[in-house]
């Protein structure tokens, strides 16, 4: 299994939008999910930590939902970035998406101690709204499936003052 995403979209998000607990590279307490291309699909690989335990031996479902969520929005950003004629690393700022809808189906308990692999298939449904179907694997077994409807973050969005 590939364990490293070399060109992750999260690496090039502007600093103001790089704080997500799931995928923000600047959130020191976060998961730091990283999403990149693997052929025509997207890939995020993440190894859960001890604190992500639901019951001994199994991963907490909230972590899996977070993985699906961030993988979905990152996948939509990759897809629109590519549609706009860009690739990660070419110097162009990618679009940023937020979640409009998140659906998660837990297929089987997810064992701990192994890397999780989220694989996404992107479907454009509107210029500003994209659907991403995600499967989460532990080893070769599907543990969860999800659907993320992601919308382009409005250009008028501004960081809120604290």
mmCIF file of C-alpha atoms in Angstrom:
data_model
loop_
_atom_site.group_PDB
_atom_site.id
_atom_site.type_symbol
_atom_site.label_atom_id
_atom_site.label_comp_id
_atom_site.label_asym_id
_atom_site.label_seq_id
_atom_site.Cartn_x
_atom_site.Cartn_y
_atom_site.Cartn_z
ATOM 1 C CA UNK A 1 0.000 0.000 0.000
ATOM 2 C CA UNK A 2 1.264 3.454 -0.846
ATOM 3 C CA UNK A 3 1.875 5.268 2.435
ATOM 4 C CA UNK A 4 2.946 8.697 1.255
ATOM 5 C CA UNK A 5 1.002 11.246 -0.766
ATOM 6 C CA UNK A 6 3.681 13.307 -2.484
ATOM 7 C CA UNK A 7 1.500 16.068 -3.998
ATOM 8 C CA UNK A 8 -1.337 16.683 -1.546
ATOM 9 C CA UNK A 9 -3.827 19.448 -2.190
ATOM 10 C CA UNK A 10 -3.761 20.371 1.515
ATOM 11 C CA UNK A 11 -0.085 21.319 1.154
ATOM 12 C CA UNK A 12 -1.012 24.241 -1.103
ATOM 13 C CA UNK A 13 -4.126 25.572 0.617
ATOM 14 C CA UNK A 14 -3.565 29.220 1.600
ATOM 15 C CA UNK A 15 -2.642 29.634 5.273
ATOM 16 C CA UNK A 16 -6.026 31.174 6.129
ATOM 17 C CA UNK A 17 -7.702 27.912 5.011
ATOM 18 C CA UNK A 18 -5.204 25.385 6.386
ATOM 19 C CA UNK A 19 -6.559 25.015 9.935
ATOM 20 C CA UNK A 20 -9.109 22.192 9.611
ATOM 21 C CA UNK A 21 -8.798 19.678 12.443
ATOM 22 C CA UNK A 22 -8.916 16.855 9.897
ATOM 23 C CA UNK A 23 -6.722 18.087 7.071
ATOM 24 C CA UNK A 24 -5.217 21.430 8.068
ATOM 25 C CA UNK A 25 -1.441 21.381 7.890
ATOM 26 C CA UNK A 26 -1.270 24.309 10.345
ATOM 27 C CA UNK A 27 -3.426 22.722 13.060
ATOM 28 C CA UNK A 28 -0.785 21.192 15.307
ATOM 29 C CA UNK A 29 -3.380 19.043 17.118
ATOM 30 C CA UNK A 30 -5.131 17.818 13.956
ATOM 31 C CA UNK A 31 -4.936 14.639 11.888
ATOM 32 C CA UNK A 32 -3.122 16.191 8.890
ATOM 33 C CA UNK A 33 -4.960 14.097 6.289
ATOM 34 C CA UNK A 34 -3.317 14.534 2.865
ATOM 35 C CA UNK A 35 -5.175 13.887 -0.396
ATOM 36 C CA UNK A 36 -3.622 13.314 -3.793
ATOM 37 C CA UNK A 37 -4.260 11.642 -7.116
ATOM 38 C CA UNK A 38 -3.869 7.919 -7.735
ATOM 39 C CA UNK A 39 -4.763 7.539 -11.405
ATOM 40 C CA UNK A 40 -8.312 8.821 -11.903
ATOM 41 C CA UNK A 41 -9.168 8.388 -8.227
ATOM 42 C CA UNK A 42 -8.031 10.218 -5.127
ATOM 43 C CA UNK A 43 -6.158 8.741 -2.193
ATOM 44 C CA UNK A 44 -5.599 9.571 1.465
ATOM 45 C CA UNK A 45 -3.626 7.204 3.692
ATOM 46 C CA UNK A 46 -3.764 7.614 7.459
ATOM 47 C CA UNK A 47 -2.685 5.462 10.380
ATOM 48 C CA UNK A 48 -4.944 5.971 13.423
ATOM 49 C CA UNK A 49 -3.289 6.730 16.720
ATOM 50 C CA UNK A 50 -3.966 5.068 20.072
ATOM 51 C CA UNK A 51 -6.390 7.844 21.075
ATOM 52 C CA UNK A 52 -8.612 6.940 18.087
ATOM 53 C CA UNK A 53 -9.784 3.753 19.816
ATOM 54 C CA UNK A 54 -13.505 3.008 20.048
ATOM 55 C CA UNK A 55 -13.075 -0.218 21.952
ATOM 56 C CA UNK A 56 -9.777 -2.087 22.248
ATOM 57 C CA UNK A 57 -8.733 -3.319 18.810
ATOM 58 C CA UNK A 58 -11.029 -1.045 16.796
ATOM 59 C CA UNK A 59 -11.001 2.504 15.427
ATOM 60 C CA UNK A 60 -13.482 5.164 16.580
ATOM 61 C CA UNK A 61 -16.151 5.820 13.935
ATOM 62 C CA UNK A 62 -15.823 9.580 14.288
ATOM 63 C CA UNK A 63 -12.272 9.393 12.957
ATOM 64 C CA UNK A 64 -13.519 7.437 9.943
ATOM 65 C CA UNK A 65 -16.263 10.032 9.323
ATOM 66 C CA UNK A 66 -13.662 12.804 9.561
ATOM 67 C CA UNK A 67 -11.415 10.948 7.106
ATOM 68 C CA UNK A 68 -14.295 10.600 4.620
ATOM 69 C CA UNK A 69 -15.283 14.257 5.091
ATOM 70 C CA UNK A 70 -11.811 15.723 4.528
ATOM 71 C CA UNK A 71 -11.001 13.263 1.773
ATOM 72 C CA UNK A 72 -14.186 14.313 -0.008
ATOM 73 C CA UNK A 73 -13.535 18.043 0.125
ATOM 74 C CA UNK A 74 -9.868 17.554 -0.781
ATOM 75 C CA UNK A 75 -10.876 15.345 -3.708
ATOM 76 C CA UNK A 76 -13.308 17.961 -4.985
ATOM 77 C CA UNK A 77 -10.556 20.593 -4.756
ATOM 78 C CA UNK A 78 -8.169 18.363 -6.708
ATOM 79 C CA UNK A 79 -10.782 17.678 -9.384
ATOM 80 C CA UNK A 80 -11.756 21.309 -9.919
ATOM 81 C CA UNK A 81 -8.096 22.373 -9.827
ATOM 82 C CA UNK A 82 -7.382 19.837 -12.605
ATOM 83 C CA UNK A 83 -10.490 20.867 -14.548
ATOM 84 C CA UNK A 84 -9.192 24.452 -14.387
ATOM 85 C CA UNK A 85 -5.954 23.254 -16.035
ATOM 86 C CA UNK A 86 -3.776 22.989 -12.932
ATOM 87 C CA UNK A 87 -2.007 20.339 -10.909
ATOM 88 C CA UNK A 88 -0.696 20.457 -7.351
ATOM 89 C CA UNK A 89 2.721 22.064 -7.426
ATOM 90 C CA UNK A 90 2.314 24.235 -10.514
ATOM 91 C CA UNK A 91 2.038 27.413 -8.418
ATOM 92 C CA UNK A 92 -1.711 27.955 -8.866
ATOM 93 C CA UNK A 93 -3.874 28.255 -5.768
ATOM 94 C CA UNK A 94 -6.501 25.494 -5.648
ATOM 95 C CA UNK A 95 -10.186 26.073 -5.017
ATOM 96 C CA UNK A 96 -11.345 25.409 -1.462
ATOM 97 C CA UNK A 97 -14.459 23.383 -0.679
ATOM 98 C CA UNK A 98 -16.654 22.955 2.385
ATOM 99 C CA UNK A 99 -18.999 20.094 3.183
ATOM 100 C CA UNK A 100 -22.678 20.493 2.315
ATOM 101 C CA UNK A 101 -23.601 16.887 3.067
ATOM 102 C CA UNK A 102 -21.837 13.895 4.583
ATOM 103 C CA UNK A 103 -23.167 10.325 4.531
ATOM 104 C CA UNK A 104 -21.237 7.483 6.156
ATOM 105 C CA UNK A 105 -22.076 3.776 6.103
ATOM 106 C CA UNK A 106 -19.982 1.598 8.392
ATOM 107 C CA UNK A 107 -19.567 -1.739 6.603
ATOM 108 C CA UNK A 108 -17.595 -3.600 9.266
ATOM 109 C CA UNK A 109 -15.570 -2.778 12.372
ATOM 110 C CA UNK A 110 -12.295 -1.093 11.477
ATOM 111 C CA UNK A 111 -9.280 -2.733 13.105
ATOM 112 C CA UNK A 112 -6.612 -0.565 14.674
ATOM 113 C CA UNK A 113 -2.910 -0.905 14.012
ATOM 114 C CA UNK A 114 -3.124 -0.721 10.213
ATOM 115 C CA UNK A 115 -3.066 2.243 7.830
ATOM 116 C CA UNK A 116 -6.473 3.277 6.518
ATOM 117 C CA UNK A 117 -6.782 4.067 2.839
ATOM 118 C CA UNK A 118 -9.570 6.379 1.633
ATOM 119 C CA UNK A 119 -10.180 6.092 -2.113
ATOM 120 C CA UNK A 120 -12.420 8.655 -3.791
ATOM 121 C CA UNK A 121 -14.288 8.830 -7.055
ATOM 122 C CA UNK A 122 -15.330 12.358 -8.026
ATOM 123 C CA UNK A 123 -18.535 13.233 -9.878
ATOM 124 C CA UNK A 124 -19.266 16.819 -10.883
ATOM 125 C CA UNK A 125 -22.927 17.641 -10.339
ATOM 126 C CA UNK A 126 -22.864 21.439 -10.698
ATOM 127 C CA UNK A 127 -20.134 24.032 -11.309
ATOM 128 C CA UNK A 128 -20.078 24.875 -7.589
ATOM 129 C CA UNK A 129 -21.197 21.542 -6.092
ATOM 130 C CA UNK A 130 -19.376 18.231 -6.426
ATOM 131 C CA UNK A 131 -20.121 14.715 -5.184
ATOM 132 C CA UNK A 132 -17.362 12.373 -4.058
ATOM 133 C CA UNK A 133 -17.927 8.694 -3.319
ATOM 134 C CA UNK A 134 -15.387 7.355 -0.821
ATOM 135 C CA UNK A 135 -14.424 3.854 0.297
ATOM 136 C CA UNK A 136 -12.227 3.337 3.363
ATOM 137 C CA UNK A 137 -10.052 0.231 3.432
ATOM 138 C CA UNK A 138 -8.142 -1.408 6.286
ATOM 139 C CA UNK A 139 -5.668 -3.703 4.535
ATOM 140 C CA UNK A 140 -7.755 -4.947 1.602
ATOM 141 C CA UNK A 141 -11.126 -4.931 3.375
ATOM 142 C CA UNK A 142 -13.726 -2.167 2.891
ATOM 143 C CA UNK A 143 -14.675 -0.915 6.350
ATOM 144 C CA UNK A 144 -16.761 2.144 5.453
ATOM 145 C CA UNK A 145 -18.336 3.891 2.490
ATOM 146 C CA UNK A 146 -19.282 7.514 2.319
ATOM 147 C CA UNK A 147 -20.648 10.234 0.127
ATOM 148 C CA UNK A 148 -19.580 13.855 0.395
ATOM 149 C CA UNK A 149 -21.349 16.704 -1.339
ATOM 150 C CA UNK A 150 -18.844 19.532 -1.368
ATOM 151 C CA UNK A 151 -19.471 23.134 -2.357
ATOM 152 C CA UNK A 152 -16.972 25.732 -3.474
ATOM 153 C CA UNK A 153 -16.191 28.100 -0.626
ATOM 154 C CA UNK A 154 -17.602 31.521 -1.481
ATOM 155 C CA UNK A 155 -14.980 34.079 -2.509
ATOM 156 C CA UNK A 156 -16.526 36.461 0.028
ATOM 157 C CA UNK A 157 -15.555 34.149 2.899
ATOM 158 C CA UNK A 158 -13.253 35.941 5.312
ATOM 159 C CA UNK A 159 -11.488 34.621 8.388
ATOM 160 C CA UNK A 160 -13.464 35.562 11.484
ATOM 161 C CA UNK A 161 -11.742 37.742 14.060
ATOM 162 C CA UNK A 162 -11.255 36.056 17.421
#
